[in-house]
Tab-separated table of C-alpha atoms in Angstrom:
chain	number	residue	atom	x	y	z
A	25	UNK	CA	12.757	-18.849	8.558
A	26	UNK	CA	15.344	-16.403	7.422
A	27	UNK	CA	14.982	-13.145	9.533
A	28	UNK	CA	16.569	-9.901	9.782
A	29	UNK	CA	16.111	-7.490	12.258
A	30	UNK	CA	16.481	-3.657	11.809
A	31	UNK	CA	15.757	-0.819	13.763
A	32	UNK	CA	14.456	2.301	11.715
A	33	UNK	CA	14.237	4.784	15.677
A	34	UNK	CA	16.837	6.816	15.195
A	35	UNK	CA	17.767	9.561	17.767
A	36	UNK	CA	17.392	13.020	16.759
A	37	UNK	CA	19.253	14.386	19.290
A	38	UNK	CA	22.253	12.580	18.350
A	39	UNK	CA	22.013	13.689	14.724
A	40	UNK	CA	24.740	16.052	13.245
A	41	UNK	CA	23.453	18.803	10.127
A	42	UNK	CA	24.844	17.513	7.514
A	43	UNK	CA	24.252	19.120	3.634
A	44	UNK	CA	22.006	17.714	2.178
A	45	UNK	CA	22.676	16.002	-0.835
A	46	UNK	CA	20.146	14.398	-3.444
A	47	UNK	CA	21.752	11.176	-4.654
A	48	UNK	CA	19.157	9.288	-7.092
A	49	UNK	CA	18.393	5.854	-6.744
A	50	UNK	CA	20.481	3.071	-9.483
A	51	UNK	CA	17.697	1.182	-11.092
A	52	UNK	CA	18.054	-2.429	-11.618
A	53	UNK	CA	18.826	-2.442	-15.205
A	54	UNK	CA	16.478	-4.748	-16.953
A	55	UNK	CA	16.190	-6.185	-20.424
A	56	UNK	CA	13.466	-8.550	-20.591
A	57	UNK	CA	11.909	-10.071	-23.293
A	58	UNK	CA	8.842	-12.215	-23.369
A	59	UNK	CA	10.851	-15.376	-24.454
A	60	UNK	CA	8.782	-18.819	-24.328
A	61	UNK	CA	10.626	-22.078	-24.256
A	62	UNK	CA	10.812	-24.372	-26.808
A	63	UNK	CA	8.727	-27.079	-26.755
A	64	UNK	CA	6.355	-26.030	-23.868
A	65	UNK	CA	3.054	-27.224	-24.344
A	66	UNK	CA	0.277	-25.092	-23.338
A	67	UNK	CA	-3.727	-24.206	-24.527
A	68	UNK	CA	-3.723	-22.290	-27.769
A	69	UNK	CA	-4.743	-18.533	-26.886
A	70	UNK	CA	-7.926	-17.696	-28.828
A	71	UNK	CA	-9.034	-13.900	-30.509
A	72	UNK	CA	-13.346	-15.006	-30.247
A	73	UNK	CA	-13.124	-16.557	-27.015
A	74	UNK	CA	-12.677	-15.271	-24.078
A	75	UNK	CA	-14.478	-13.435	-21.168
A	76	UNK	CA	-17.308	-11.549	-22.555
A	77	UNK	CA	-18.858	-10.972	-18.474
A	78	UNK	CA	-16.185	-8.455	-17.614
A	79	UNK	CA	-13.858	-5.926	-19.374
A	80	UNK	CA	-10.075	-7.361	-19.604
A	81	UNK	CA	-8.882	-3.664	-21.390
A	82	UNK	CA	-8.908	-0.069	-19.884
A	83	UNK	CA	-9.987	2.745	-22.337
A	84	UNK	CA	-6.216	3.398	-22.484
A	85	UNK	CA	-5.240	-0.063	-23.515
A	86	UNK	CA	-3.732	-1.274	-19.931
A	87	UNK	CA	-4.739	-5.060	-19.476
A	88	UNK	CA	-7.104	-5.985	-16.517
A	89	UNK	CA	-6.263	-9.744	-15.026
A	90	UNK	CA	-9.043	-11.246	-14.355
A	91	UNK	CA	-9.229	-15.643	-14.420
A	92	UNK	CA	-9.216	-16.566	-17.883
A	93	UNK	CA	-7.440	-13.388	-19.259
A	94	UNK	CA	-4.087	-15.544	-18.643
A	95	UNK	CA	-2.112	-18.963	-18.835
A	96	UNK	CA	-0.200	-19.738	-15.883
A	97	UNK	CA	1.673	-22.588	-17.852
A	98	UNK	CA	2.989	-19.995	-20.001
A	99	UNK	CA	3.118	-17.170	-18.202
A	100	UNK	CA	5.311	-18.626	-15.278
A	101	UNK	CA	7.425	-20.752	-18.226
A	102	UNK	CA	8.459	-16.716	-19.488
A	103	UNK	CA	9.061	-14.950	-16.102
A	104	UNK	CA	10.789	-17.934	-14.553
A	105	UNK	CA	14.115	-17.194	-17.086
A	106	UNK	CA	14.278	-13.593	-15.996
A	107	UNK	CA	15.776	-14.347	-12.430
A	108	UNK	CA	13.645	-12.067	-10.805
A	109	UNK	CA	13.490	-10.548	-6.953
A	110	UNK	CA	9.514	-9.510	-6.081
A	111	UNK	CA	9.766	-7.149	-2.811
A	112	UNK	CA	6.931	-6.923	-0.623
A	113	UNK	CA	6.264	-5.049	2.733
A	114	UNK	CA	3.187	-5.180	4.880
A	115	UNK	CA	3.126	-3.010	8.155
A	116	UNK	CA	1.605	-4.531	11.449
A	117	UNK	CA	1.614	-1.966	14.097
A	118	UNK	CA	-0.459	-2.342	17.320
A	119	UNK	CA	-3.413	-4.751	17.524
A	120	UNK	CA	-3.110	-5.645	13.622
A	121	UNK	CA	0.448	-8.297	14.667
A	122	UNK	CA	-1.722	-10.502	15.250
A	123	UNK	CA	-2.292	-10.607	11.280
A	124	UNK	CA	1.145	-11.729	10.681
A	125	UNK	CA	0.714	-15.425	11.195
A	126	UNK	CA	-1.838	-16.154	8.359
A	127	UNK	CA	-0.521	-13.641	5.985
A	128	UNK	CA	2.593	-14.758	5.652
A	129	UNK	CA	1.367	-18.591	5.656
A	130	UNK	CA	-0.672	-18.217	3.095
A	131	UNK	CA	1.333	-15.822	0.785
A	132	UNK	CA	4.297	-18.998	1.259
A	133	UNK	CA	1.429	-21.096	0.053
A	134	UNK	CA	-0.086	-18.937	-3.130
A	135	UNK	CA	2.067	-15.950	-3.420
A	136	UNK	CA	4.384	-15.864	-6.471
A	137	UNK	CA	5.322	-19.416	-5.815
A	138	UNK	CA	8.715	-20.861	-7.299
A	139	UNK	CA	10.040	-17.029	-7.698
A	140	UNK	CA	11.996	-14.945	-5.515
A	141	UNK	CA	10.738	-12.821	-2.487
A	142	UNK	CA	11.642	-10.441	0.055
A	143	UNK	CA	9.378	-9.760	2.243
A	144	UNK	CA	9.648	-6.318	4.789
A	145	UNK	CA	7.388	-5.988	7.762
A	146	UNK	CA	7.488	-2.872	9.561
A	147	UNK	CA	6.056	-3.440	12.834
A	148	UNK	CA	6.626	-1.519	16.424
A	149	UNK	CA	6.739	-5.296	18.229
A	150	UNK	CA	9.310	-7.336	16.027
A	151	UNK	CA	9.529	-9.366	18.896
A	152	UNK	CA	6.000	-10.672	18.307
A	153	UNK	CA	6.396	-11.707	14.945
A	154	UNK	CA	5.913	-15.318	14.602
A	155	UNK	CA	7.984	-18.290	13.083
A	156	UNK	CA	6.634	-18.862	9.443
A	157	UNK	CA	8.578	-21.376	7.276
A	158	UNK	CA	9.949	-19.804	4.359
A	159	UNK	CA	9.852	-21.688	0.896
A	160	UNK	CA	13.488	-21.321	-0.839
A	161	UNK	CA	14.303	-18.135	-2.112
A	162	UNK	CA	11.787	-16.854	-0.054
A	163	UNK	CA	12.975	-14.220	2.661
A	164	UNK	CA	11.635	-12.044	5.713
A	165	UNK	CA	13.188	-9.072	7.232
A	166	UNK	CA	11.769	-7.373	10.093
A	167	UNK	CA	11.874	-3.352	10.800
A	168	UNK	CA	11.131	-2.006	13.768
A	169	UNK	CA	9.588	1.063	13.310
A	170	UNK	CA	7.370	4.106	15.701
A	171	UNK	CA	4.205	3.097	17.245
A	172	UNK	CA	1.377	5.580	16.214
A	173	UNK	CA	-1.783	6.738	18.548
A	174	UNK	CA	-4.367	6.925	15.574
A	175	UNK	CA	-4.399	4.487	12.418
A	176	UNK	CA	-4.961	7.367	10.302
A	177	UNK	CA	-1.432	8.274	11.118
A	178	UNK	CA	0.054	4.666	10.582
A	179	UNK	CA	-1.844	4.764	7.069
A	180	UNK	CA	-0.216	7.766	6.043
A	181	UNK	CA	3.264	6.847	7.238
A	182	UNK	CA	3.314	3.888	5.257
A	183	UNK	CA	4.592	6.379	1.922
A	184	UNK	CA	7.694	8.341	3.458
A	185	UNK	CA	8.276	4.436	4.895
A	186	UNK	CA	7.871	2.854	1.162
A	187	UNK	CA	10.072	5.400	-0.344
A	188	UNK	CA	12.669	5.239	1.984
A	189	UNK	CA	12.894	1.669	1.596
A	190	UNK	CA	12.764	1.652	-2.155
A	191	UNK	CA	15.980	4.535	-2.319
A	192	UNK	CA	18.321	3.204	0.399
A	193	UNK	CA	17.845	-0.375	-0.069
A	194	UNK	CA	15.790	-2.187	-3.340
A	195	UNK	CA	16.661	0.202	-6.088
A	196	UNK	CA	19.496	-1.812	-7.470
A	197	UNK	CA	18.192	-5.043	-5.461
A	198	UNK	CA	14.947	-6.255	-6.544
A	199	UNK	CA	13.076	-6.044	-10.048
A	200	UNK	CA	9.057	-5.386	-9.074
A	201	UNK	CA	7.501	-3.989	-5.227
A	202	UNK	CA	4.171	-4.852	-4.051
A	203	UNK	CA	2.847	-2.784	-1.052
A	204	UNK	CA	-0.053	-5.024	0.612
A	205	UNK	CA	-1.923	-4.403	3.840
A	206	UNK	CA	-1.073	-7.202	6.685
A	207	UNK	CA	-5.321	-7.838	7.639
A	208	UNK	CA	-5.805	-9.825	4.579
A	209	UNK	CA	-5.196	-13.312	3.578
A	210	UNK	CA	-4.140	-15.258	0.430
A	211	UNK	CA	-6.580	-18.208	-1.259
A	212	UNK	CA	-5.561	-18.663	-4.625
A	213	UNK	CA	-2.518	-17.682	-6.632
A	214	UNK	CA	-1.436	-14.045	-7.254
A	215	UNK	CA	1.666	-14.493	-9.661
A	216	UNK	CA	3.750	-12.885	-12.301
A	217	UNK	CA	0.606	-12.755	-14.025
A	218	UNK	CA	0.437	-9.324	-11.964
A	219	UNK	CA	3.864	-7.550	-12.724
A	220	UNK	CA	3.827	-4.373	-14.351
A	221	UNK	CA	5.625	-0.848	-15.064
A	222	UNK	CA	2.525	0.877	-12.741
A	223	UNK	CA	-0.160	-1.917	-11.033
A	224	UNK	CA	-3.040	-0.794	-9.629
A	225	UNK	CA	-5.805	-3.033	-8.284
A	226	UNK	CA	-9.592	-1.853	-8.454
A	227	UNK	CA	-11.825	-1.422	-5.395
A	228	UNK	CA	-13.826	-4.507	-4.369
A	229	UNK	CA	-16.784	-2.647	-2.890
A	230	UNK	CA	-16.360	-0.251	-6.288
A	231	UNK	CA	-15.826	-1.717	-9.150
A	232	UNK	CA	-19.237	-1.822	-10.231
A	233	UNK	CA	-20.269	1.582	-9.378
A	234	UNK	CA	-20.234	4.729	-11.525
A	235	UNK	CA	-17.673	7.267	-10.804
A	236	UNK	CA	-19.878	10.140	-8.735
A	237	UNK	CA	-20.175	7.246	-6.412
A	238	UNK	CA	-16.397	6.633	-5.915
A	239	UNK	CA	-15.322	7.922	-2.523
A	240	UNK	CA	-12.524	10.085	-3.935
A	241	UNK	CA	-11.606	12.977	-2.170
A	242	UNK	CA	-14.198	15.753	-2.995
A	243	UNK	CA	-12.305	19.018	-1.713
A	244	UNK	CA	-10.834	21.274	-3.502
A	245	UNK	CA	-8.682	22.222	-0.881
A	246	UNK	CA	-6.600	19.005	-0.731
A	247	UNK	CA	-4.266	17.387	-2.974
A	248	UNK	CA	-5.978	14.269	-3.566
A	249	UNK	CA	-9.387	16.210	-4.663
A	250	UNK	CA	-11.067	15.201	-7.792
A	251	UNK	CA	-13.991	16.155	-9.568
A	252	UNK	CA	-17.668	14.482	-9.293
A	253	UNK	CA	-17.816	14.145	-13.100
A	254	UNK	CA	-13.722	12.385	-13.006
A	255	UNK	CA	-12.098	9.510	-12.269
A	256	UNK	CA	-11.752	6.147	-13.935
A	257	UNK	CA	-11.699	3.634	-11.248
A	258	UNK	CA	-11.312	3.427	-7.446
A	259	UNK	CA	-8.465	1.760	-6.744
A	260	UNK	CA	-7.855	0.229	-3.441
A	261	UNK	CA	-4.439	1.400	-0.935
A	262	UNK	CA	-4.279	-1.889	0.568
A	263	UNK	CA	-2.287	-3.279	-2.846
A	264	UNK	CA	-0.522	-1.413	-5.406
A	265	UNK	CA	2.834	-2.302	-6.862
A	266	UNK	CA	5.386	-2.253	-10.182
A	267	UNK	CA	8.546	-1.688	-10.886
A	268	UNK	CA	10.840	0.038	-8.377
A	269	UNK	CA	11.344	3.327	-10.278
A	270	UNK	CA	7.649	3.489	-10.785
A	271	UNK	CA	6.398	2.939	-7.282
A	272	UNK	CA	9.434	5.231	-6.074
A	273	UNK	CA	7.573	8.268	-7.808
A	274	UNK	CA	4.663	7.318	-6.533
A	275	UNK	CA	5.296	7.130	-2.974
A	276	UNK	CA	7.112	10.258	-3.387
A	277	UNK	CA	4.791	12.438	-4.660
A	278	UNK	CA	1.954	11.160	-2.118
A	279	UNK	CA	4.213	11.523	0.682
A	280	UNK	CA	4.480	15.265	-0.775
A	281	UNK	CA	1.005	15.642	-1.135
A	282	UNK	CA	0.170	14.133	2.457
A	283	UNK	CA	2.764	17.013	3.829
A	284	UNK	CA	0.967	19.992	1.866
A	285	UNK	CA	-2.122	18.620	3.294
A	286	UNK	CA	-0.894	18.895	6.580
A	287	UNK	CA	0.254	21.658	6.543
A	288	UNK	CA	-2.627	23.313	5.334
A	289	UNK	CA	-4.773	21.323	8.424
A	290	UNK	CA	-6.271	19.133	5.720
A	291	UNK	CA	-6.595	15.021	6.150
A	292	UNK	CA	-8.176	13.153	2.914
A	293	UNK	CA	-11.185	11.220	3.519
A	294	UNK	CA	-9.433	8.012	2.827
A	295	UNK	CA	-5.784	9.413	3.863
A	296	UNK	CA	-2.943	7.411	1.809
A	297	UNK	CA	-5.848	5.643	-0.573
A	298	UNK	CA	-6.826	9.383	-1.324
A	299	UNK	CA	-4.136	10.322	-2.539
A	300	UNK	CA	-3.461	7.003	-4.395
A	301	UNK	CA	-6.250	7.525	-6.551
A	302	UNK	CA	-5.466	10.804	-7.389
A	303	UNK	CA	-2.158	9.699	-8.447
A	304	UNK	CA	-3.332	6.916	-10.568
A	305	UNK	CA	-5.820	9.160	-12.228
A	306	UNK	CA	-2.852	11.530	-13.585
A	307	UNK	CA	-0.304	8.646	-14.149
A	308	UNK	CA	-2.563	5.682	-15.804
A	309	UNK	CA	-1.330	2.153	-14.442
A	310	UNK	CA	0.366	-0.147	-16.843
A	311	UNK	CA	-1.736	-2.825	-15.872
A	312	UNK	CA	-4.815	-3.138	-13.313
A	313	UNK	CA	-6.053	-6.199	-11.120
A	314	UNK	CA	-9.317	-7.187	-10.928
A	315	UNK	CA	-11.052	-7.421	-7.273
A	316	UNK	CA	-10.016	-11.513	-6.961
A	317	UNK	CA	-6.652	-9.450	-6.317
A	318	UNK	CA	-8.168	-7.732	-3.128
A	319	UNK	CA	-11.890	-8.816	-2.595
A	320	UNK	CA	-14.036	-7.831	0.700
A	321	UNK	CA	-14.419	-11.036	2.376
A	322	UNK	CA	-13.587	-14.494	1.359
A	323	UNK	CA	-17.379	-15.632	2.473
A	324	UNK	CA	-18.899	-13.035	-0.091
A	325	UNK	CA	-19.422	-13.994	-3.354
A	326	UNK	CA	-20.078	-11.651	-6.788
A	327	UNK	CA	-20.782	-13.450	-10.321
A	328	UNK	CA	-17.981	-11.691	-11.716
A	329	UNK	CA	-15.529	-13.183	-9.374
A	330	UNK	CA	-14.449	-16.656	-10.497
A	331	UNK	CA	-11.441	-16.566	-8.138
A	332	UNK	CA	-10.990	-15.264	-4.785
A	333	UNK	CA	-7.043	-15.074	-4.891
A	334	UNK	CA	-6.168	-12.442	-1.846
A	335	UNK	CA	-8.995	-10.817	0.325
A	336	UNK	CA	-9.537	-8.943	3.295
A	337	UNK	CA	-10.146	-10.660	6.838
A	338	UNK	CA	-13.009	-10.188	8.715
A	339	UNK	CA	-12.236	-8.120	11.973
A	340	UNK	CA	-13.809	-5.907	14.580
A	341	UNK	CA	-12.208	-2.339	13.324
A	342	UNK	CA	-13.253	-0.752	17.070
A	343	UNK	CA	-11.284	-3.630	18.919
A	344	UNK	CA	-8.046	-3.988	16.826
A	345	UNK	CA	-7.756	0.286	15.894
A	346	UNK	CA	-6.187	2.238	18.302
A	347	UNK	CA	-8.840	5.039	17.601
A	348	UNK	CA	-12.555	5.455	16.115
């Protein structure tokens, strides 16, 4: 396993003022085509059949992946000549290390197989990280990183965290991001299938409710609040993802929003995931995942859900939180 250890602590004390200067990010330049190869053989795609149980469009004309809305043949065939680095961080702090072990087994096992990844954990006990063979091209570096008393605090780190990441170290070296939460586990594949300018992936305990049930943030003094009678879907914080420059102004303007909160003595209902969903109602994803991209529990089933590709562990919240 290919590891690299870093230590994000740095000691205030020690720190010089220095003028501050904003130096933006160089995006990896990209000019991709959807090129298929000649002579690949693969099931011809059909305009009167299809899913008719689900919707596979969003009222603004972003694609929602759902099995059967894609050909992995072809798909992987097209993405496979475009050389591409997929970047994705998890962050195990506390109790929630002892994640680690299956996530990253069975990402190496499902998780955009035959492409290349970097994987970032942020964790405050890198030396409890566990030896996970990595498939070639596949790669694991390890941050060290604060501990926090309350996992509301940990949740909203994670943006200033992602951001910082994205400017001082993937902007000009890796083509997509995907931020995932390290208490889940992979069982079926989650591919290029998902890439996208903006990804968003919609709420598994949601995504069949109307929108005055969503569990948006519902005052007006906040920055994530929304409306009762707005709102498309409820996305979920533990995955979201797209291209670097897209997920940079994301985690930007939440990590502003989290700091007007605060300093106004306000915490969103759902923290991070608040604010998430207000940003994705104001900036529409380019493409949404269905729930088999983050469902509740791989031992509950829906009839909607053909696939259960990535899904949340079952776990005693009280035991492995630091707080209620």
């Amino acid at each position: 396993m290919r590891l690299i250890y870093l230590n994000n602590i740095q000691n205030s004390c020690n720190q010089q003022k220095k003028e501050q200067v904003v130096i933006k990010p160089k995006w990896r330049q990209k000019t991709f085509g959807l090129h298929s190869s000649p002579g690949l053989l693969y099931n011809q795609p059909s305009v009167l059949v299809g899913r008719t149980d689900v919707a596979s469009v969003t009222s603004w004309s972003a694609p929602i992946i759902w099995e059967g809305t894609f050909d992995p043949i072809l798909i992987d065939s097209i993405y496979k000549q475009q050389n591409l680095t997929i970047a994705t961080t998890v962050f195990a702090l506390g109790k929630y290390t002892r994640f680690v072990k299956d996530f990253l087994e069975s990402a190496e096992q499902h998780y955009f197989v035959g492409f290349r990844v970097h994987y970032y954990l942020f964790t405050d006990q890198p030396e409890s990280v566990p030896e996970v063979k990595m498939a070639e091209n596949h790669s694991l570096t390890v941050r060290k990183v604060q501990s926090f008393k309350r996992w509301q605090d940990i949740s909203m780190s994670r943006m200033e965290q992602l951001e910082k990441l994205i400017e001082n170290e993937l902007a000009s070296e890796a083509d997509y991001i995907f931020c995932l939460d390290i208490d889940t586990k992979f069982y079926g594949r989650w591919g290029v299938e998902s890439l996208g300018r903006l990804v968003g992936v919609i709420h598994p305990w949601l995504f069949d409710a109307p929108r005055d049930r969503f569990t948006y943030e519902r005052r007006p003094e906040s920055q994530a609040y929304i409306p009762a009678d707005e709102g498309d879907y409820y996305y979920a914080g533990a995955a979201f993802g797209g291209s670097l420059e897209d997920v940079h102004h994301l985690t930007k303007t939440c990590r502003e929003k989290l700091h007007i909160d605060a300093a106004n003595s306000i915490e969103a209902v759902w923290q991070e995931e608040s604010h998430l969903n207000k940003y994705f109602l104001l900036n529409k994803p380019s493409k949404l995942l269905s729930p088999e991209y983050m469902w509740r529990d791989i031992n509950e089933s829906a009839a909607q859900i053909k696939v259960i590709r990535f899904s949340n562990v079952a776990k005693n919240y009280a035991e492995v939180r630091p707080n209620p």
